[in-house]
Short mmCIF file of C-alpha atoms and ligand atoms in Angstrom, two decimals:
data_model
loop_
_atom_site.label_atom_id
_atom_site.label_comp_id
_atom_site.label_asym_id
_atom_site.label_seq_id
_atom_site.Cartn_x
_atom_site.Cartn_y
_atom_site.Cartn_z
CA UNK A 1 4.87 56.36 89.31
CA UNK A 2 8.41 57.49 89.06
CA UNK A 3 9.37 61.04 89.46
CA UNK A 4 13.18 63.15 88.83
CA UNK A 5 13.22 64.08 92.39
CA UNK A 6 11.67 63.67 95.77
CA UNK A 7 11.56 67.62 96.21
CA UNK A 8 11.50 70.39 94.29
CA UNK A 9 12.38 73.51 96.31
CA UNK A 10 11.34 76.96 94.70
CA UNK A 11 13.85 80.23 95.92
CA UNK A 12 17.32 79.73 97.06
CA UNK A 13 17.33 82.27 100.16
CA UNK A 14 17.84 81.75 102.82
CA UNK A 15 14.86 79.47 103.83
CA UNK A 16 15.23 76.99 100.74
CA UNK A 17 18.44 76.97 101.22
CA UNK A 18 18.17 75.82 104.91
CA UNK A 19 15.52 73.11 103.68
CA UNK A 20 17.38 71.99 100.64
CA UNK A 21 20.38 70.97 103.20
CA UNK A 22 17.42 69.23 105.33
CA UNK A 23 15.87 67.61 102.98
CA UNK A 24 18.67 66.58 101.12
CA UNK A 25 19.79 64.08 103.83
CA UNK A 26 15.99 62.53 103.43
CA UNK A 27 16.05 62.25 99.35
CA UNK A 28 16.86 63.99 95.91
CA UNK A 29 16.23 67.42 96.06
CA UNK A 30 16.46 70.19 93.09
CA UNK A 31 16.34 73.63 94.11
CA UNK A 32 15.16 76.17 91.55
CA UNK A 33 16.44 79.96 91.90
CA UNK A 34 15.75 82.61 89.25
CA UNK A 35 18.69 84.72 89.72
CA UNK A 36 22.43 83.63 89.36
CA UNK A 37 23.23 84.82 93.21
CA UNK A 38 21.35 83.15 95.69
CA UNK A 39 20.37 84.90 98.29
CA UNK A 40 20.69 88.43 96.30
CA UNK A 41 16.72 89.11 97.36
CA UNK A 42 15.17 89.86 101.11
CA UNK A 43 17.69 87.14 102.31
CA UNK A 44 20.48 89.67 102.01
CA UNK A 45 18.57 93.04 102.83
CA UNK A 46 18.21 92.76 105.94
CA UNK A 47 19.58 93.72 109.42
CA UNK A 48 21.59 90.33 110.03
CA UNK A 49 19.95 90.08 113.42
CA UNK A 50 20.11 86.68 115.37
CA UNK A 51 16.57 87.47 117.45
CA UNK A 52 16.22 86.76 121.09
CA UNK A 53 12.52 86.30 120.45
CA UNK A 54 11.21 88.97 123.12
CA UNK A 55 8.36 90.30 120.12
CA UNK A 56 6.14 87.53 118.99
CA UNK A 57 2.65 86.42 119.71
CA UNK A 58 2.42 84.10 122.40
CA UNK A 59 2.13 80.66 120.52
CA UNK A 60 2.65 82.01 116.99
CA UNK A 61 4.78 80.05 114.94
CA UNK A 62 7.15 83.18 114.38
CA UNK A 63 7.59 83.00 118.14
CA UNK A 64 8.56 78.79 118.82
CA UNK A 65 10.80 79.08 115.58
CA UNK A 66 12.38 81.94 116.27
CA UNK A 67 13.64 80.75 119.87
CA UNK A 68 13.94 77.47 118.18
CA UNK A 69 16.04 79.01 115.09
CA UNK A 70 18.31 80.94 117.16
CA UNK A 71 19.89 77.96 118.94
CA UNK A 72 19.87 76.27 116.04
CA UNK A 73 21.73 79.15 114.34
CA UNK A 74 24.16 79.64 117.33
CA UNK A 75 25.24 75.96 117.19
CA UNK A 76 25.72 75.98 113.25
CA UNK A 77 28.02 79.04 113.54
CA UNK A 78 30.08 77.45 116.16
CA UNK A 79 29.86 73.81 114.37
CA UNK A 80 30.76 75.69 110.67
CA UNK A 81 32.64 78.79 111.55
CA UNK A 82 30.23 81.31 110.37
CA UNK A 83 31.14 84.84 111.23
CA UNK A 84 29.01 85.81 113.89
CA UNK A 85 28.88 87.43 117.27
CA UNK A 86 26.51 87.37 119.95
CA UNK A 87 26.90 91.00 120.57
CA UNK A 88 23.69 91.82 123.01
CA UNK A 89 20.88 94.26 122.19
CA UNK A 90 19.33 97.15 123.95
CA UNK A 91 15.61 98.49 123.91
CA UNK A 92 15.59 101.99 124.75
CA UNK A 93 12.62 103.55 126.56
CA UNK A 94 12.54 107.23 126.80
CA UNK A 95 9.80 107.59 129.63
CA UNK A 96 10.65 105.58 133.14
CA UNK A 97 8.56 103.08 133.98
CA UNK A 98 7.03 102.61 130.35
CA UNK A 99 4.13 99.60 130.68
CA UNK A 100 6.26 98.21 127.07
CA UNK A 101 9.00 97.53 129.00
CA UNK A 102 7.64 95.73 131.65
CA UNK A 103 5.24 93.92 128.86
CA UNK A 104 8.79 92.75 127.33
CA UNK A 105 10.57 91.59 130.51
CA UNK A 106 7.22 89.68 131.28
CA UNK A 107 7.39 87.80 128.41
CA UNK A 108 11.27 87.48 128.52
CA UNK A 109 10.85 85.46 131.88
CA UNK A 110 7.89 83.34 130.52
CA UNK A 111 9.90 82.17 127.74
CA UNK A 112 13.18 81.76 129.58
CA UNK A 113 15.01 84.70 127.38
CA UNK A 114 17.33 86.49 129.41
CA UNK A 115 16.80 89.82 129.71
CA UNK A 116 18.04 92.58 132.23
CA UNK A 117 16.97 96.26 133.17
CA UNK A 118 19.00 98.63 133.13
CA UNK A 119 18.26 102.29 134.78
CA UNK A 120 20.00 105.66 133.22
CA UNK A 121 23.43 104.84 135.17
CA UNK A 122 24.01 101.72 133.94
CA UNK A 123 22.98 102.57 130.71
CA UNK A 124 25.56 105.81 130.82
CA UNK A 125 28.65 103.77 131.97
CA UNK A 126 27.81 100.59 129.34
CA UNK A 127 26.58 103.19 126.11
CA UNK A 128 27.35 107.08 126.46
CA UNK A 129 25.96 107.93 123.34
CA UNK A 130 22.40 106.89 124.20
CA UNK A 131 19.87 108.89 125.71
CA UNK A 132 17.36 106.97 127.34
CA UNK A 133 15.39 106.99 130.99
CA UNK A 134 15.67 102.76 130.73
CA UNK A 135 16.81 100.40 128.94
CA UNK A 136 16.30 96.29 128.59
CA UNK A 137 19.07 94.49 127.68
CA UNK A 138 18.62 91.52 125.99
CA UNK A 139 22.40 89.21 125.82
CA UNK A 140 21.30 86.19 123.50
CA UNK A 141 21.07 88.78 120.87
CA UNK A 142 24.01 88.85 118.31
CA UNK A 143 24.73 89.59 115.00
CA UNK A 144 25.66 87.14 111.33
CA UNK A 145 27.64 87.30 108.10
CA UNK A 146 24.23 85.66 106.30
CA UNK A 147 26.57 85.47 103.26
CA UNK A 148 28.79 83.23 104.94
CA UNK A 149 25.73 81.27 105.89
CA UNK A 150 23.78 80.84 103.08
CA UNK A 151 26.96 79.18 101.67
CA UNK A 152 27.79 77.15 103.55
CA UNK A 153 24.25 75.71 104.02
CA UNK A 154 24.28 75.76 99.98
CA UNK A 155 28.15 74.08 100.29
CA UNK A 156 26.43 70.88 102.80
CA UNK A 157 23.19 70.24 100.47
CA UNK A 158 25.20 70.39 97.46
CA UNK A 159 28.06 67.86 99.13
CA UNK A 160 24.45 65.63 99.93
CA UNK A 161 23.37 65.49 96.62
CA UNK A 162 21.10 68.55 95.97
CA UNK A 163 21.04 70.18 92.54
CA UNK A 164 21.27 73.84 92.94
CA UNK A 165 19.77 75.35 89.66
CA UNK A 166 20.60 79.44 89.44
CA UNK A 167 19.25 81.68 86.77
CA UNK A 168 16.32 78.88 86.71
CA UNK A 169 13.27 80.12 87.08
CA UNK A 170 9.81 78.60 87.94
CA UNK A 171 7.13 78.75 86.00
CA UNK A 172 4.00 76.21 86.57
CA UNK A 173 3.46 73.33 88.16
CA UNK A 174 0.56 70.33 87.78
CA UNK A 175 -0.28 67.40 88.79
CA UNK A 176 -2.88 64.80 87.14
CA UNK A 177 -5.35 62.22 87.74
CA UNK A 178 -2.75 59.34 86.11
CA UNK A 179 0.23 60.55 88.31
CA UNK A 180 0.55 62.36 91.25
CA UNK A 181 3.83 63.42 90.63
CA UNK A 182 4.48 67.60 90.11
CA UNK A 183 5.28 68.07 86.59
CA UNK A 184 7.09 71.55 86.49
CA UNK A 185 8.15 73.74 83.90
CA UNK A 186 11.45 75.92 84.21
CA UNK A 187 12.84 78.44 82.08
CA UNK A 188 16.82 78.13 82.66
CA UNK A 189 19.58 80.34 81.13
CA UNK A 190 19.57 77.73 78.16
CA UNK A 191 15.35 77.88 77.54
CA UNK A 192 12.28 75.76 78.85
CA UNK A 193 13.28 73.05 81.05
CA UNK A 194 10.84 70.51 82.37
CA UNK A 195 11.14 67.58 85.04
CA UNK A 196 8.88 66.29 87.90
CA UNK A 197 8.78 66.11 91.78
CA UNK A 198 7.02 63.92 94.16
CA UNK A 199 6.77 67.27 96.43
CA UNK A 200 6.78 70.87 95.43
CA UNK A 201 7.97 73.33 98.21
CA UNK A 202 7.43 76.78 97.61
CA UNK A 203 10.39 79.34 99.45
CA UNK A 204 9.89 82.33 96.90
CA UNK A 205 9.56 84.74 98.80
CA UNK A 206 8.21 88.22 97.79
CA UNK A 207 7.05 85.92 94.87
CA UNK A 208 5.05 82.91 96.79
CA UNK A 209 2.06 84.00 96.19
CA UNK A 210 2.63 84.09 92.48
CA UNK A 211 4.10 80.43 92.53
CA UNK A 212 1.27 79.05 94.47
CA UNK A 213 -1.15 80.63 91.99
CA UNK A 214 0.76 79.04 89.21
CA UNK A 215 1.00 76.11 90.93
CA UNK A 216 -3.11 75.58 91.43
CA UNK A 217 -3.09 76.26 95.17
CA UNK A 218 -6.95 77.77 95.24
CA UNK A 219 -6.68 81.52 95.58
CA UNK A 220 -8.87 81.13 98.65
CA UNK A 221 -5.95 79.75 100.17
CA UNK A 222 -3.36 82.34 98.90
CA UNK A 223 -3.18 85.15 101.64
CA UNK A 224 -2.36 88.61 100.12
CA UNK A 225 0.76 90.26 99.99
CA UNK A 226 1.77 93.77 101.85
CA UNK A 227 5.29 94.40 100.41
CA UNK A 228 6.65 96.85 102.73
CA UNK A 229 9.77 98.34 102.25
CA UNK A 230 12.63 99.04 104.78
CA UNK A 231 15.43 101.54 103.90
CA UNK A 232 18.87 101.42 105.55
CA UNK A 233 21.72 104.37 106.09
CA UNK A 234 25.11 103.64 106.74
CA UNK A 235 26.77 105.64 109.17
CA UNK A 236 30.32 106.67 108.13
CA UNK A 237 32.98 106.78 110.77
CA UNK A 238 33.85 104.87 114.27
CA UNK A 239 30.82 103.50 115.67
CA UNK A 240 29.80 105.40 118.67
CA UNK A 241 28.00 101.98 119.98
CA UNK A 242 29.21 98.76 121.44
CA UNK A 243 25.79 96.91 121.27
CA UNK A 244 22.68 97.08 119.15
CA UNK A 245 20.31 100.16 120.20
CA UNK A 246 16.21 99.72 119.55
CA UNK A 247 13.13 101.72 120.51
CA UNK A 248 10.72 100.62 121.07
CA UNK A 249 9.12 98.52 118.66
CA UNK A 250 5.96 100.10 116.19
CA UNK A 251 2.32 99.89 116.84
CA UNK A 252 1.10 95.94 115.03
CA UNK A 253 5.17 95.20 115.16
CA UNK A 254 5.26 96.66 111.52
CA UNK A 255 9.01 97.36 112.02
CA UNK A 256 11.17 97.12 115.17
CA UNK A 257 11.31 100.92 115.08
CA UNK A 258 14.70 102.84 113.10
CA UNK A 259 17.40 100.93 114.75
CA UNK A 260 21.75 101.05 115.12
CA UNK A 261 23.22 97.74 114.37
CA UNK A 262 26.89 96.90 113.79
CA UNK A 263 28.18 94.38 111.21
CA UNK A 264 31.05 92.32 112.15
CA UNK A 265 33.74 95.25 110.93
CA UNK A 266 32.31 97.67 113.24
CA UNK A 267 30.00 99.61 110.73
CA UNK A 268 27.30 101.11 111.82
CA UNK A 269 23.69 101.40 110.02
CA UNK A 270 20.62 102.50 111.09
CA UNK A 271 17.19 101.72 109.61
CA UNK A 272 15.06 99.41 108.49
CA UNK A 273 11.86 102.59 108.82
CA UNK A 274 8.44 100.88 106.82
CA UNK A 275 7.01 101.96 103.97
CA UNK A 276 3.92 100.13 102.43
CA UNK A 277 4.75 99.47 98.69
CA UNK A 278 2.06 98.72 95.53
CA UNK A 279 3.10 95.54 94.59
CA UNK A 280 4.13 96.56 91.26
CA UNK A 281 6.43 98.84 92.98
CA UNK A 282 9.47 96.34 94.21
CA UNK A 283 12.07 99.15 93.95
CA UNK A 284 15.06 98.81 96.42
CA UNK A 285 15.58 102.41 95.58
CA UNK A 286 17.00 104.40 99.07
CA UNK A 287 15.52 108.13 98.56
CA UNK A 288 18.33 110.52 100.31
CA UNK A 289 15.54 112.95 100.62
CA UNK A 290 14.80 110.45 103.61
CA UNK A 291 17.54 111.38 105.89
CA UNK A 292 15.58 113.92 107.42
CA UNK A 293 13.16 111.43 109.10
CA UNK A 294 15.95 109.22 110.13
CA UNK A 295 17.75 111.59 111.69
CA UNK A 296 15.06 112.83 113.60
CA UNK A 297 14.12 109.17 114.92
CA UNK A 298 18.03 108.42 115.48
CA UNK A 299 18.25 111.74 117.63
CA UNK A 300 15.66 110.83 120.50
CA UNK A 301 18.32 108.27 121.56
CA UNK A 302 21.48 109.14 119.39
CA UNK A 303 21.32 113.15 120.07
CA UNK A 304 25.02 114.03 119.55
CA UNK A 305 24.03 112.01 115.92
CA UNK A 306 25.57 114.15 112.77
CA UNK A 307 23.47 113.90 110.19
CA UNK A 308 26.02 114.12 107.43
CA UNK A 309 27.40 111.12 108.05
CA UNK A 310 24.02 108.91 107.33
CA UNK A 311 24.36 107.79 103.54
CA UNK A 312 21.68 106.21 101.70
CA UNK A 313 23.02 102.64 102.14
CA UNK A 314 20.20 99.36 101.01
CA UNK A 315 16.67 98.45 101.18
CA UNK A 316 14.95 95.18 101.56
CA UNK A 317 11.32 94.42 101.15
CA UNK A 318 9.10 92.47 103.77
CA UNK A 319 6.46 90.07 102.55
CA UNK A 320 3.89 91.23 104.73
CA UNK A 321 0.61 89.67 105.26
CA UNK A 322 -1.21 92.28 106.96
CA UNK A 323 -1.68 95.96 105.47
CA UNK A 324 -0.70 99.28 108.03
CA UNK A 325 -4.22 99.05 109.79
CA UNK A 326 -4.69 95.54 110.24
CA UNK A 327 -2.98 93.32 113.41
CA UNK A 328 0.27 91.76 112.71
CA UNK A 329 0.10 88.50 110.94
CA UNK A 330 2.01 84.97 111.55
CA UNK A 331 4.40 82.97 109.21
CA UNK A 332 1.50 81.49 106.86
CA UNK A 333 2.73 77.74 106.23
CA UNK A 334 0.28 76.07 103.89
CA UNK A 335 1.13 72.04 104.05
CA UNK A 336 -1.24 69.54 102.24
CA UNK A 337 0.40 66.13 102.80
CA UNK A 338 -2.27 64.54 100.30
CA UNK A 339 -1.05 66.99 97.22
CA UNK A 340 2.49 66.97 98.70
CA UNK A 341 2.65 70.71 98.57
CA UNK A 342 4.28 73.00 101.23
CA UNK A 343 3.76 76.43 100.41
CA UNK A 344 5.61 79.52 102.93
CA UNK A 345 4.01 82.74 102.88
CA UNK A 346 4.68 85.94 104.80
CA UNK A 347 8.27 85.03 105.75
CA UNK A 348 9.30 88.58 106.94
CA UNK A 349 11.36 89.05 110.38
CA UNK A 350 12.34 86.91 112.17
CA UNK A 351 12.61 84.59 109.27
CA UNK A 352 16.82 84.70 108.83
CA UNK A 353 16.57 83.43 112.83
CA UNK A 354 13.96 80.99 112.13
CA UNK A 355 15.51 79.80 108.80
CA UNK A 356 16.94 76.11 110.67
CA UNK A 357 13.75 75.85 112.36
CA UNK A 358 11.24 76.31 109.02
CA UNK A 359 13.65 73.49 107.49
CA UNK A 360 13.05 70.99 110.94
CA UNK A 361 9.49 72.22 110.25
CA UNK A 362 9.46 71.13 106.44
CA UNK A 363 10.82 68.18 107.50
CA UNK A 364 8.62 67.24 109.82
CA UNK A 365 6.00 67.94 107.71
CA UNK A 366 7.16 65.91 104.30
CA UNK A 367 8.08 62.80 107.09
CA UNK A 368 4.75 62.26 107.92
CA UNK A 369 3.43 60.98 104.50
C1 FAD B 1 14.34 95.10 106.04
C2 FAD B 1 14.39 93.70 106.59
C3 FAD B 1 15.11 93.43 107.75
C4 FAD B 1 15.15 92.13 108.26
N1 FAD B 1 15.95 91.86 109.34
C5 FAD B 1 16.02 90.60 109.82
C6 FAD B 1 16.86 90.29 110.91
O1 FAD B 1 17.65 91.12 111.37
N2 FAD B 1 16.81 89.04 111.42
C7 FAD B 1 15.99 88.08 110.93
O2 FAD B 1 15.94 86.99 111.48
N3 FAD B 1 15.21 88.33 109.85
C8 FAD B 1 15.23 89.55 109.27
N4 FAD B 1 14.47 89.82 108.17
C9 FAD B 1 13.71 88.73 107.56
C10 FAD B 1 14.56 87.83 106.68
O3 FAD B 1 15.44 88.59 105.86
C11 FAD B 1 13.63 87.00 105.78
O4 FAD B 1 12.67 86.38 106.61
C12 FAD B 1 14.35 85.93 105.02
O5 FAD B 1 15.45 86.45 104.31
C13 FAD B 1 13.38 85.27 104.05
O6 FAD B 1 14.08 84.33 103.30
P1 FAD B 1 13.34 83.57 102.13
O7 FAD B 1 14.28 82.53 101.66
O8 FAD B 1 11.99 83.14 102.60
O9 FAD B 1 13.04 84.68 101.03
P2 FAD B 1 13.98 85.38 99.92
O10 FAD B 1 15.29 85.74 100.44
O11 FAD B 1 13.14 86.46 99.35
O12 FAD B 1 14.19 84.25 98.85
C14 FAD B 1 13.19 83.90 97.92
C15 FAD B 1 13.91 83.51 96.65
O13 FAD B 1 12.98 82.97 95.74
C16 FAD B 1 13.41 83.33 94.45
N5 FAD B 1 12.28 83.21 93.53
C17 FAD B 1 11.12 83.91 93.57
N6 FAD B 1 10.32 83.53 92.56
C18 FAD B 1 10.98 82.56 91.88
C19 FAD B 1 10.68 81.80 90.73
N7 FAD B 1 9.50 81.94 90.06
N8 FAD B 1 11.58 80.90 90.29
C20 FAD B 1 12.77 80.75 90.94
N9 FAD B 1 13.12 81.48 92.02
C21 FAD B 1 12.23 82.35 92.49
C22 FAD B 1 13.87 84.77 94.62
O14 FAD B 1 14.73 85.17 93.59
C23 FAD B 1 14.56 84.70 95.97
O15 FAD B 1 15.95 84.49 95.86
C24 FAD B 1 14.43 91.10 107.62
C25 FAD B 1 13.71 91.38 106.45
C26 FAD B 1 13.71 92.65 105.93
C27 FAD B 1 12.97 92.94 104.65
#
């Protein structure tokens, strides 16, 4: 049995994206993305943090791919001239000797990240502005233009034959008894488009659980979704930092704790907080009324912080697997090589990092058949 393409890819962020340029080189591949701008959802609402790594459960997939991704990620810059700068990160502690420090250098030397400590001198003489008893500072850290990314891995599957389909979006998918093949239904900018697919790979995001519904992936094996929102502030003026400044991260790693990081021109913003959302309740609205508990959080380590120059900047939503009370959850990657289905769930943090690695993964995966 024939079918239009060897993959169908559903979501252009940044994760389809990376696979459609893997997979592209392997077969045909169509890519599917609802809205006109790829990469306008969580792939471009988010901190634009290359992770070390330091955070992850010991053998969880977010952990390999993230050390994985971020080599991966460094090399493509170099190799395609993606902005980026590998600008070094400090976790603040404001108590000396704090047991979550010496939990991350632990694990930093287990997994070969390198990581140095830095008492309240060095910290003084390398960052001024912070207040803090100790610090860890972790090098391999750095910072991306994902715009600049996502196009050019868009630019190199296109050039390899991948059709990139915008304002397309997905809306069911079957197979039959006569022919394995996906038949799929679209709904493009010109109406109801159908066409088939030997594999169906699902990247959408905030929406992945909906696609593997309508896709007839058992809801047993569709985990639920914790959208949890993160708001951002821009910080107006010269940046008073020369690295990227973290607490200590929260309790079940919901967030990495209200954080400074630069963009390449020097801007400072602070954020992401968490807030757990009702999933009918996707806003990206920033509430000003919010300041107040950023500043607060800013000021144990930014003290000489004026609060009137934090403006309510962006938001971006995490696909969260695990509710405030539960333990932090893994990447969920749901691969059934008889059905040819690969369906990505709970791709929150470090997922930008990880984004080469998931598409080595998926193409690991689809090889095996
Ligand atoms: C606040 C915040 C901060 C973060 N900071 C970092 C960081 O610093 N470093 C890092 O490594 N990671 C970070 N992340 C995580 C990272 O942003 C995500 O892991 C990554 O962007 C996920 O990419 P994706 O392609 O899986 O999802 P998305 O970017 O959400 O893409 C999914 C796409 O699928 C499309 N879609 C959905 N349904 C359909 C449909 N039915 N038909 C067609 N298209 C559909 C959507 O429109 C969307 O474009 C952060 C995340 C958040 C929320």
């Amino acid at each position: 049995m024939s079918s239009d393409f060897d993959f169908c890819i559903i979501g252009g962020g940044v994760v389809g994206l990376a696979i459609a340029r893997q997979l592209s080189s392997l077969g045909s591949v169509l890519l599917t993305e609802q809205h006109d701008l790829l990469g306008s959802e969580t792939s471009s609402r988010n901190s634009e943090v290359i992770h070390a790594g330091l955070y992850y459960a010991p053998g969880s997939l977010k952990e390999s791919l993230c050390l994985r991704g971020k080599h991966l990620l460094y090399d493509f810059c170099q190799r395609y001239q993606i902005p980026h700068r590998p600008i070094g990160k400090l976790i603040v502690a404001q108590q000396p000797n704090d047991p979550a420090l010496d939990q991350l250098q632990h694990k930093a030397q287990q997994l070969g990240i390198p990581l140095q400590r830095w008492n309240q001198q060095q910290l003084q003489q390398q960052e001024p502005a912070v207040r803090a008893s100790e610090a860890l500072y972790s090098p391999t850290t750095g910072i991306i233009d994902s715009h600049s990314y996502m196009q050019a891995l868009t630019h190199q599957a296109e050039q390899q034959g991948a059709l990139v389909m915008r304002q397309t979006r997905f809306l069911a998918a079957q197979q039959t008894n006569h022919d394995p093949a996906w038949q799929i239904a679209l709904h493009t900018s010109d109406g109801p488009f159908t066409t088939s697919a030997r594999w169906l790979i699902n990247c959408a995001g905030l929406q992945a659980q909906q696609v593997a519904a309508a896709s007839g992936l058992a809801a047993t094996h569709i985990p639920d979704l914790y959208p949890c929102r993160g708001h951002y502030f821009s910080y107006s003026g010269r940046s008073p930092f020369r690295h990227l400044i973290y607490p200590l991260p929260e309790k079940n790693l919901t967030g990495l704790g209200i954080h400074a990081t630069l963009d390449l021109g020097g801007q400072v913003k602070f954020g992401p907080d968490t807030e757990y959302l009702a999933s009918d309740d996707l806003s990206y609205q920033v509430r000003p009324q919010l300041r107040d508990k950023f500043a607060s959080a800013i000021r144990r380590y930014f003290p000489a912080l004026d609060e009137q120059q934090l403006q309510p900047d962006y938001a971006g939503i995490r696909p969260k697997l695990h509710n405030a009370s539960q333990s932090a959850t893994d990447f969920c990657l749901r691969l059934d090589q008889a059905q040819k289905s690969l369906h990505l769930f709970g791709i929150e943090s470090p997922g930008l990092t990880a984004s080469l690695a998931l598409a080595e993964w998926a193409e690991r995966s689809v090889s095996r058949e």
